[in-house]
Amino acid sequence: MNIYEQLLVLTILFILSFLQFRGFLYGIIHYQMNKSAYKKRKKHKSFKDWLFFTKFRDVIPKGCIRFYIFLIFLHIGAAAICIFCSLLKCSQSLGPMLAKYIMYFDYSWIIILALLFWTRGQKTPYDRWITKKRGMKPKKHK
């Protein structure tokens, strides 16, 4: 597998995992919030807010945010390692092996997530694993 094939595989895997997990996170957001609150938070969203969900940090579980950020940096780091190894010609087997392991990792977490939230109905049962937060947080008094 040459460097172009490695980067193509890693790019396709990145796009698939990125879209899959973002869809899952948006499902959590819509499960936790009503339409009005979602629209209010969605206003004036920058690229950083869109990419890292900074306006929805209190709604999404911390483990999900950490895993999402880990996914982003894992795929970018793997692509950088493949390019670095190709330029230095350090190991011909490291790049293909890394792309293969990233593929196995992505498929495994997608299957695990699908099994955890699988149902026969249309709606994803987020309430099975995520508790719904009701109401606003109390204000801190001085």
Tab-separated table of N, CA, C and O in Angstrom, residues 45-52:
chain	number	residue	atom	x	y	z
A	45	LYS	N	-22.750	30.874	16.138
A	45	LYS	CA	-21.803	29.797	16.371
A	45	LYS	C	-20.607	29.967	15.441
A	45	LYS	O	-20.753	30.103	14.240
A	46	SER	N	-19.393	29.949	16.006
A	46	SER	CA	-18.179	30.045	15.203
A	46	SER	C	-17.753	28.641	14.762
A	46	SER	O	-18.346	27.641	15.167
A	47	PHE	N	-16.692	28.583	13.969
A	47	PHE	CA	-16.193	27.291	13.519
A	47	PHE	C	-15.682	26.466	14.698
A	47	PHE	O	-15.887	25.257	14.757
A	48	LYS	N	-15.026	27.130	15.642
A	48	LYS	CA	-14.528	26.438	16.834
A	48	LYS	C	-15.694	25.876	17.645
A	48	LYS	O	-15.634	24.749	18.139
A	49	ASP	N	-16.761	26.664	17.782
A	49	ASP	CA	-17.953	26.179	18.490
A	49	ASP	C	-18.571	24.983	17.771
A	49	ASP	O	-19.014	24.035	18.403
A	50	TRP	N	-18.594	25.053	16.449
A	50	TRP	CA	-19.165	23.964	15.663
A	50	TRP	C	-18.322	22.696	15.772
A	50	TRP	O	-18.844	21.606	15.938
A	51	LEU	N	-17.006	22.845	15.688
A	51	LEU	CA	-16.120	21.686	15.669
A	51	LEU	C	-16.019	21.005	17.031
A	51	LEU	O	-16.070	19.785	17.129
A	52	PHE	N	-15.909	21.794	18.104
A	52	PHE	CA	-15.668	21.220	19.426
A	52	PHE	C	-16.885	21.250	20.349
A	52	PHE	O	-16.757	20.944	21.532
